[in-house]
PDB file of C-alpha atoms in Angstrom:
ATOM      1  CA  MET A   1      25.707 185.351 101.392  1.00  0.00           C
ATOM      2  CA  PRO A   2      23.694 188.551 101.336  1.00  0.00           C
ATOM      3  CA  THR A   3      23.938 191.111  98.578  1.00  0.00           C
ATOM      4  CA  VAL A   4      26.391 193.826  99.581  1.00  0.00           C
ATOM      5  CA  ILE A   5      27.382 197.316  98.534  1.00  0.00           C
ATOM      6  CA  ILE A   6      31.104 197.671  97.897  1.00  0.00           C
ATOM      7  CA  SER A   7      32.519 201.134  98.524  1.00  0.00           C
ATOM      8  CA  THR A   8      35.938 202.143  97.261  1.00  0.00           C
ATOM      9  CA  ALA A   9      38.192 205.168  96.991  1.00  0.00           C
ATOM     10  CA  TYR A  10      41.215 206.091  94.931  1.00  0.00           C
ATOM     11  CA  GLU A  11      43.028 209.423  94.607  1.00  0.00           C
ATOM     12  CA  GLY A  12      40.250 211.284  96.414  1.00  0.00           C
ATOM     13  CA  LYS A  13      37.418 209.796  94.310  1.00  0.00           C
ATOM     14  CA  GLU A  14      34.819 207.431  95.756  1.00  0.00           C
ATOM     15  CA  THR A  15      32.277 205.046  94.270  1.00  0.00           C
ATOM     16  CA  ILE A  16      29.894 202.226  95.181  1.00  0.00           C
ATOM     17  CA  ASP A  17      28.701 199.056  93.447  1.00  0.00           C
ATOM     18  CA  ALA A  18      26.423 196.200  94.421  1.00  0.00           C
ATOM     19  CA  CYS A  19      27.813 192.683  94.553  1.00  0.00           C
ATOM     20  CA  ALA A  20      26.245 189.305  95.245  1.00  0.00           C
ATOM     21  CA  TRP A  21      29.387 187.190  95.033  1.00  0.00           C
ATOM     22  CA  LEU A  22      31.173 187.442  98.362  1.00  0.00           C
ATOM     23  CA  MET A  23      32.088 184.707 100.828  1.00  0.00           C
ATOM     24  CA  PRO A  24      34.097 184.089 103.983  1.00  0.00           C
ATOM     25  CA  VAL A  25      37.332 182.182 103.356  1.00  0.00           C
ATOM     26  CA  ASN A  26      39.250 182.295 106.662  1.00  0.00           C
ATOM     27  CA  LEU A  27      38.564 182.778 110.378  1.00  0.00           C
ATOM     28  CA  ASP A  28      41.927 183.848 111.797  1.00  0.00           C
ATOM     29  CA  PRO A  29      42.681 186.325 110.444  1.00  0.00           C
ATOM     30  CA  PRO A  30      39.150 186.956 109.169  1.00  0.00           C
ATOM     31  CA  MET A  31      39.180 187.002 105.372  1.00  0.00           C
ATOM     32  CA  ILE A  32      36.643 187.195 102.577  1.00  0.00           C
ATOM     33  CA  ALA A  33      36.683 186.641  98.822  1.00  0.00           C
ATOM     34  CA  LEU A  34      34.915 189.072  96.503  1.00  0.00           C
ATOM     35  CA  ALA A  35      34.244 188.362  92.824  1.00  0.00           C
ATOM     36  CA  LEU A  36      33.853 191.548  90.786  1.00  0.00           C
ATOM     37  CA  ARG A  37      33.710 192.364  87.086  1.00  0.00           C
ATOM     38  CA  PRO A  38      36.487 194.519  85.621  1.00  0.00           C
ATOM     39  CA  LYS A  39      33.853 196.725  83.960  1.00  0.00           C
ATOM     40  CA  TYR A  40      33.012 198.287  87.353  1.00  0.00           C
ATOM     41  CA  LEU A  41      34.780 201.431  88.535  1.00  0.00           C
ATOM     42  CA  SER A  42      35.037 199.783  91.972  1.00  0.00           C
ATOM     43  CA  TRP A  43      37.192 197.055  90.397  1.00  0.00           C
ATOM     44  CA  GLU A  44      39.612 199.700  89.138  1.00  0.00           C
ATOM     45  CA  TYR A  45      39.724 201.475  92.505  1.00  0.00           C
ATOM     46  CA  ILE A  46      40.320 198.194  94.355  1.00  0.00           C
ATOM     47  CA  LYS A  47      43.131 197.243  91.961  1.00  0.00           C
ATOM     48  CA  GLN A  48      44.785 200.647  92.480  1.00  0.00           C
ATOM     49  CA  SER A  49      44.217 201.116  96.232  1.00  0.00           C
ATOM     50  CA  GLY A  50      44.273 197.532  97.515  1.00  0.00           C
ATOM     51  CA  GLU A  51      41.301 198.165  99.800  1.00  0.00           C
ATOM     52  CA  PHE A  52      37.522 198.352  99.913  1.00  0.00           C
ATOM     53  CA  ALA A  53      34.587 198.357 102.297  1.00  0.00           C
ATOM     54  CA  VAL A  54      31.724 195.878 102.453  1.00  0.00           C
ATOM     55  CA  ASN A  55      28.349 197.337 103.468  1.00  0.00           C
ATOM     56  CA  ILE A  56      25.385 194.998 104.023  1.00  0.00           C
ATOM     57  CA  PRO A  57      22.116 196.787 103.167  1.00  0.00           C
ATOM     58  CA  TYR A  58      18.716 196.287 104.802  1.00  0.00           C
ATOM     59  CA  GLU A  59      15.799 194.842 102.839  1.00  0.00           C
ATOM     60  CA  ASN A  60      14.231 198.311 102.511  1.00  0.00           C
ATOM     61  CA  GLN A  61      17.289 199.321 100.439  1.00  0.00           C
ATOM     62  CA  THR A  62      16.537 196.998  97.516  1.00  0.00           C
ATOM     63  CA  GLU A  63      15.835 199.856  95.093  1.00  0.00           C
ATOM     64  CA  PHE A  64      19.087 201.577  96.110  1.00  0.00           C
ATOM     65  CA  THR A  65      20.980 198.283  95.711  1.00  0.00           C
ATOM     66  CA  ASP A  66      19.494 197.704  92.276  1.00  0.00           C
ATOM     67  CA  TYR A  67      20.460 201.268  91.257  1.00  0.00           C
ATOM     68  CA  CYS A  68      24.043 200.478  92.253  1.00  0.00           C
ATOM     69  CA  VAL A  69      24.018 197.474  89.900  1.00  0.00           C
ATOM     70  CA  ARG A  70      22.328 199.185  86.939  1.00  0.00           C
ATOM     71  CA  THR A  71      24.279 202.463  87.022  1.00  0.00           C
ATOM     72  CA  SER A  72      27.888 202.813  85.959  1.00  0.00           C
ATOM     73  CA  GLY A  73      30.296 204.596  88.268  1.00  0.00           C
ATOM     74  CA  TYR A  74      32.037 205.845  85.142  1.00  0.00           C
ATOM     75  CA  SER A  75      28.989 207.882  84.112  1.00  0.00           C
ATOM     76  CA  GLU A  76      27.470 208.878  87.481  1.00  0.00           C
ATOM     77  CA  ASP A  77      28.713 209.683  90.971  1.00  0.00           C
ATOM     78  CA  LYS A  78      26.512 207.030  92.589  1.00  0.00           C
ATOM     79  CA  LEU A  79      27.679 207.656  96.138  1.00  0.00           C
ATOM     80  CA  HIS A  80      26.808 211.344  96.141  1.00  0.00           C
ATOM     81  CA  GLU A  81      23.847 211.201  93.709  1.00  0.00           C
ATOM     82  CA  THR A  82      22.009 208.882  96.098  1.00  0.00           C
ATOM     83  CA  GLY A  83      22.711 211.049  99.149  1.00  0.00           C
ATOM     84  CA  CYS A  84      24.276 208.191 101.107  1.00  0.00           C
ATOM     85  CA  ASN A  85      25.256 208.939 104.671  1.00  0.00           C
ATOM     86  CA  VAL A  86      28.836 207.816 105.174  1.00  0.00           C
ATOM     87  CA  PHE A  87      31.466 207.549 107.860  1.00  0.00           C
ATOM     88  CA  TYR A  88      35.143 206.757 107.671  1.00  0.00           C
ATOM     89  CA  GLY A  89      36.807 203.928 109.502  1.00  0.00           C
ATOM     90  CA  LYS A  90      40.187 203.474 111.097  1.00  0.00           C
ATOM     91  CA  HIS A  91      42.087 201.545 108.431  1.00  0.00           C
ATOM     92  CA  ILE A  92      41.032 202.434 104.882  1.00  0.00           C
ATOM     93  CA  LYS A  93      40.169 205.533 102.851  1.00  0.00           C
ATOM     94  CA  ALA A  94      36.969 204.160 101.342  1.00  0.00           C
ATOM     95  CA  PRO A  95      33.722 205.447 102.863  1.00  0.00           C
ATOM     96  CA  LEU A  96      31.422 203.154 104.832  1.00  0.00           C
ATOM     97  CA  LEU A  97      27.659 203.471 104.385  1.00  0.00           C
ATOM     98  CA  SER A  98      25.979 204.508 107.635  1.00  0.00           C
ATOM     99  CA  ASP A  99      22.611 202.917 106.853  1.00  0.00           C
ATOM    100  CA  SER A 100      23.967 199.362 106.758  1.00  0.00           C
ATOM    101  CA  ILE A 101      23.513 196.286 108.922  1.00  0.00           C
ATOM    102  CA  ILE A 102      27.241 195.600 108.993  1.00  0.00           C
ATOM    103  CA  ASN A 103      30.279 197.400 107.558  1.00  0.00           C
ATOM    104  CA  MET A 104      33.710 195.854 107.066  1.00  0.00           C
ATOM    105  CA  GLU A 105      37.015 197.537 106.257  1.00  0.00           C
ATOM    106  CA  CYS A 106      39.047 195.222 104.020  1.00  0.00           C
ATOM    107  CA  ALA A 107      42.631 195.097 102.709  1.00  0.00           C
ATOM    108  CA  VAL A 108      43.357 193.011  99.616  1.00  0.00           C
ATOM    109  CA  LYS A 109      45.901 190.229 100.172  1.00  0.00           C
ATOM    110  CA  GLU A 110      45.614 188.357  96.850  1.00  0.00           C
ATOM    111  CA  THR A 111      44.008 188.994  93.473  1.00  0.00           C
ATOM    112  CA  TYR A 112      43.152 186.226  91.035  1.00  0.00           C
ATOM    113  CA  GLU A 113      42.553 186.876  87.358  1.00  0.00           C
ATOM    114  CA  ILE A 114      40.723 183.689  86.463  1.00  0.00           C
ATOM    115  CA  GLY A 115      40.280 184.355  82.759  1.00  0.00           C
ATOM    116  CA  GLY A 116      36.516 184.703  82.873  1.00  0.00           C
ATOM    117  CA  THR A 117      34.090 187.522  83.553  1.00  0.00           C
ATOM    118  CA  HIS A 118      35.264 188.295  87.113  1.00  0.00           C
ATOM    119  CA  SER A 119      38.397 188.829  89.172  1.00  0.00           C
ATOM    120  CA  ILE A 120      38.598 187.492  92.704  1.00  0.00           C
ATOM    121  CA  PHE A 121      39.928 189.677  95.505  1.00  0.00           C
ATOM    122  CA  VAL A 122      40.868 187.890  98.723  1.00  0.00           C
ATOM    123  CA  ALA A 123      40.929 190.430 101.537  1.00  0.00           C
ATOM    124  CA  GLU A 124      41.546 190.558 105.254  1.00  0.00           C
ATOM    125  CA  VAL A 125      38.731 192.093 107.279  1.00  0.00           C
ATOM    126  CA  LEU A 126      40.515 194.740 109.351  1.00  0.00           C
ATOM    127  CA  GLN A 127      37.533 196.144 111.262  1.00  0.00           C
ATOM    128  CA  THR A 128      33.816 195.361 111.510  1.00  0.00           C
ATOM    129  CA  TYR A 129      31.060 197.760 112.560  1.00  0.00           C
ATOM    130  CA  PHE A 130      27.506 196.768 113.536  1.00  0.00           C
ATOM    131  CA  ASP A 131      24.357 198.882 113.267  1.00  0.00           C
ATOM    132  CA  GLU A 132      22.927 199.732 116.694  1.00  0.00           C
ATOM    133  CA  LYS A 133      19.687 197.938 115.696  1.00  0.00           C
ATOM    134  CA  ILE A 134      21.402 194.562 115.932  1.00  0.00           C
ATOM    135  CA  VAL A 135      23.639 195.116 118.975  1.00  0.00           C
ATOM    136  CA  VAL A 136      22.071 193.490 122.055  1.00  0.00           C
ATOM    137  CA  ASP A 137      24.949 193.135 124.522  1.00  0.00           C
ATOM    138  CA  ARG A 138      27.870 195.572 124.317  1.00  0.00           C
ATOM    139  CA  ASP A 139      29.715 193.868 127.175  1.00  0.00           C
ATOM    140  CA  SER A 140      29.784 190.394 125.655  1.00  0.00           C
ATOM    141  CA  ASP A 141      33.054 188.976 124.321  1.00  0.00           C
ATOM    142  CA  ASN A 142      31.072 186.443 122.296  1.00  0.00           C
ATOM    143  CA  LEU A 143      29.859 187.809 118.951  1.00  0.00           C
ATOM    144  CA  ASN A 144      26.862 185.442 118.999  1.00  0.00           C
ATOM    145  CA  ASP A 145      25.716 187.052 122.260  1.00  0.00           C
ATOM    146  CA  ALA A 146      26.638 190.615 121.285  1.00  0.00           C
ATOM    147  CA  VAL A 147      24.531 190.899 118.132  1.00  0.00           C
ATOM    148  CA  SER A 148      21.122 189.591 117.112  1.00  0.00           C
ATOM    149  CA  LEU A 149      20.502 188.907 113.465  1.00  0.00           C
ATOM    150  CA  GLN A 150      16.750 188.893 114.151  1.00  0.00           C
ATOM    151  CA  ASN A 151      16.717 192.610 113.282  1.00  0.00           C
ATOM    152  CA  ALA A 152      19.221 192.250 110.451  1.00  0.00           C
ATOM    153  CA  LYS A 153      16.880 191.847 107.544  1.00  0.00           C
ATOM    154  CA  GLY A 154      19.233 191.856 104.578  1.00  0.00           C
ATOM    155  CA  ILE A 155      18.703 190.918 100.948  1.00  0.00           C
ATOM    156  CA  ALA A 156      20.045 188.313  98.557  1.00  0.00           C
ATOM    157  CA  TYR A 157      20.125 188.463  94.774  1.00  0.00           C
ATOM    158  CA  VAL A 158      19.314 185.134  93.148  1.00  0.00           C
ATOM    159  CA  MET A 159      18.723 184.615  89.420  1.00  0.00           C
ATOM    160  CA  GLY A 160      17.432 188.129  88.744  1.00  0.00           C
ATOM    161  CA  GLU A 161      15.349 188.428  91.916  1.00  0.00           C
ATOM    162  CA  TYR A 162      15.915 190.049  95.305  1.00  0.00           C
ATOM    163  CA  TRP A 163      14.949 187.984  98.356  1.00  0.00           C
ATOM    164  CA  ASN A 164      14.713 189.102 101.969  1.00  0.00           C
ATOM    165  CA  LEU A 165      16.725 187.433 104.718  1.00  0.00           C
ATOM    166  CA  GLY A 166      16.505 187.528 108.460  1.00  0.00           C
ATOM    167  CA  HIS A 167      14.751 184.532 109.977  1.00  0.00           C
ATOM    168  CA  CYS A 168      16.624 181.727 111.699  1.00  0.00           C
ATOM    169  CA  ILE A 169      15.301 178.444 110.348  1.00  0.00           C
ATOM    170  CA  GLY A 170      17.519 176.053 112.332  1.00  0.00           C
ATOM    171  CA  LEU A 171      20.617 175.608 114.427  1.00  0.00           C
ATOM    172  CA  ARG A 172      23.795 173.711 113.680  1.00  0.00           C
ATOM    173  CA  SER A 173      23.920 170.427 115.562  1.00  0.00           C
ATOM    174  CA  GLU A 174      26.858 169.692 117.847  1.00  0.00           C
TER     175      GLU A 174
END
């Protein structure tokens, strides 16, 4: 899964954090699981609001992504300090980052306190937005035909290093 920027809002305040632990867990309805440390302000906002946005950054946003990891939302207003362009979706109050490959509005359905370093939020994806750079066929009902991940060069965080993504290396056999 690519590294993502989580954006959250609570009582009129907004923040962002980077996260590398996110995965799909259900197709219908579409759901994801997000593992996040309680030390992050985003964790607090998610617990209070029950919602968050997932924003998948491009590979040229590695420095921005790393800043989101290294900087505490408790001490700095990361969203506004970085000058992020945002838009607001249809279902949640959290901002979505305009300069992203994909944005998802999510509503928390279950929270698991697993007794370790992270909590797990299982959330339904209410709405998904795609950057114009990856949309190839607006009229298609098939997502595989509508978007091309060839231009979606995201990043992954693995063992202290950022890696670029974006090349298809094989197809699933039938």
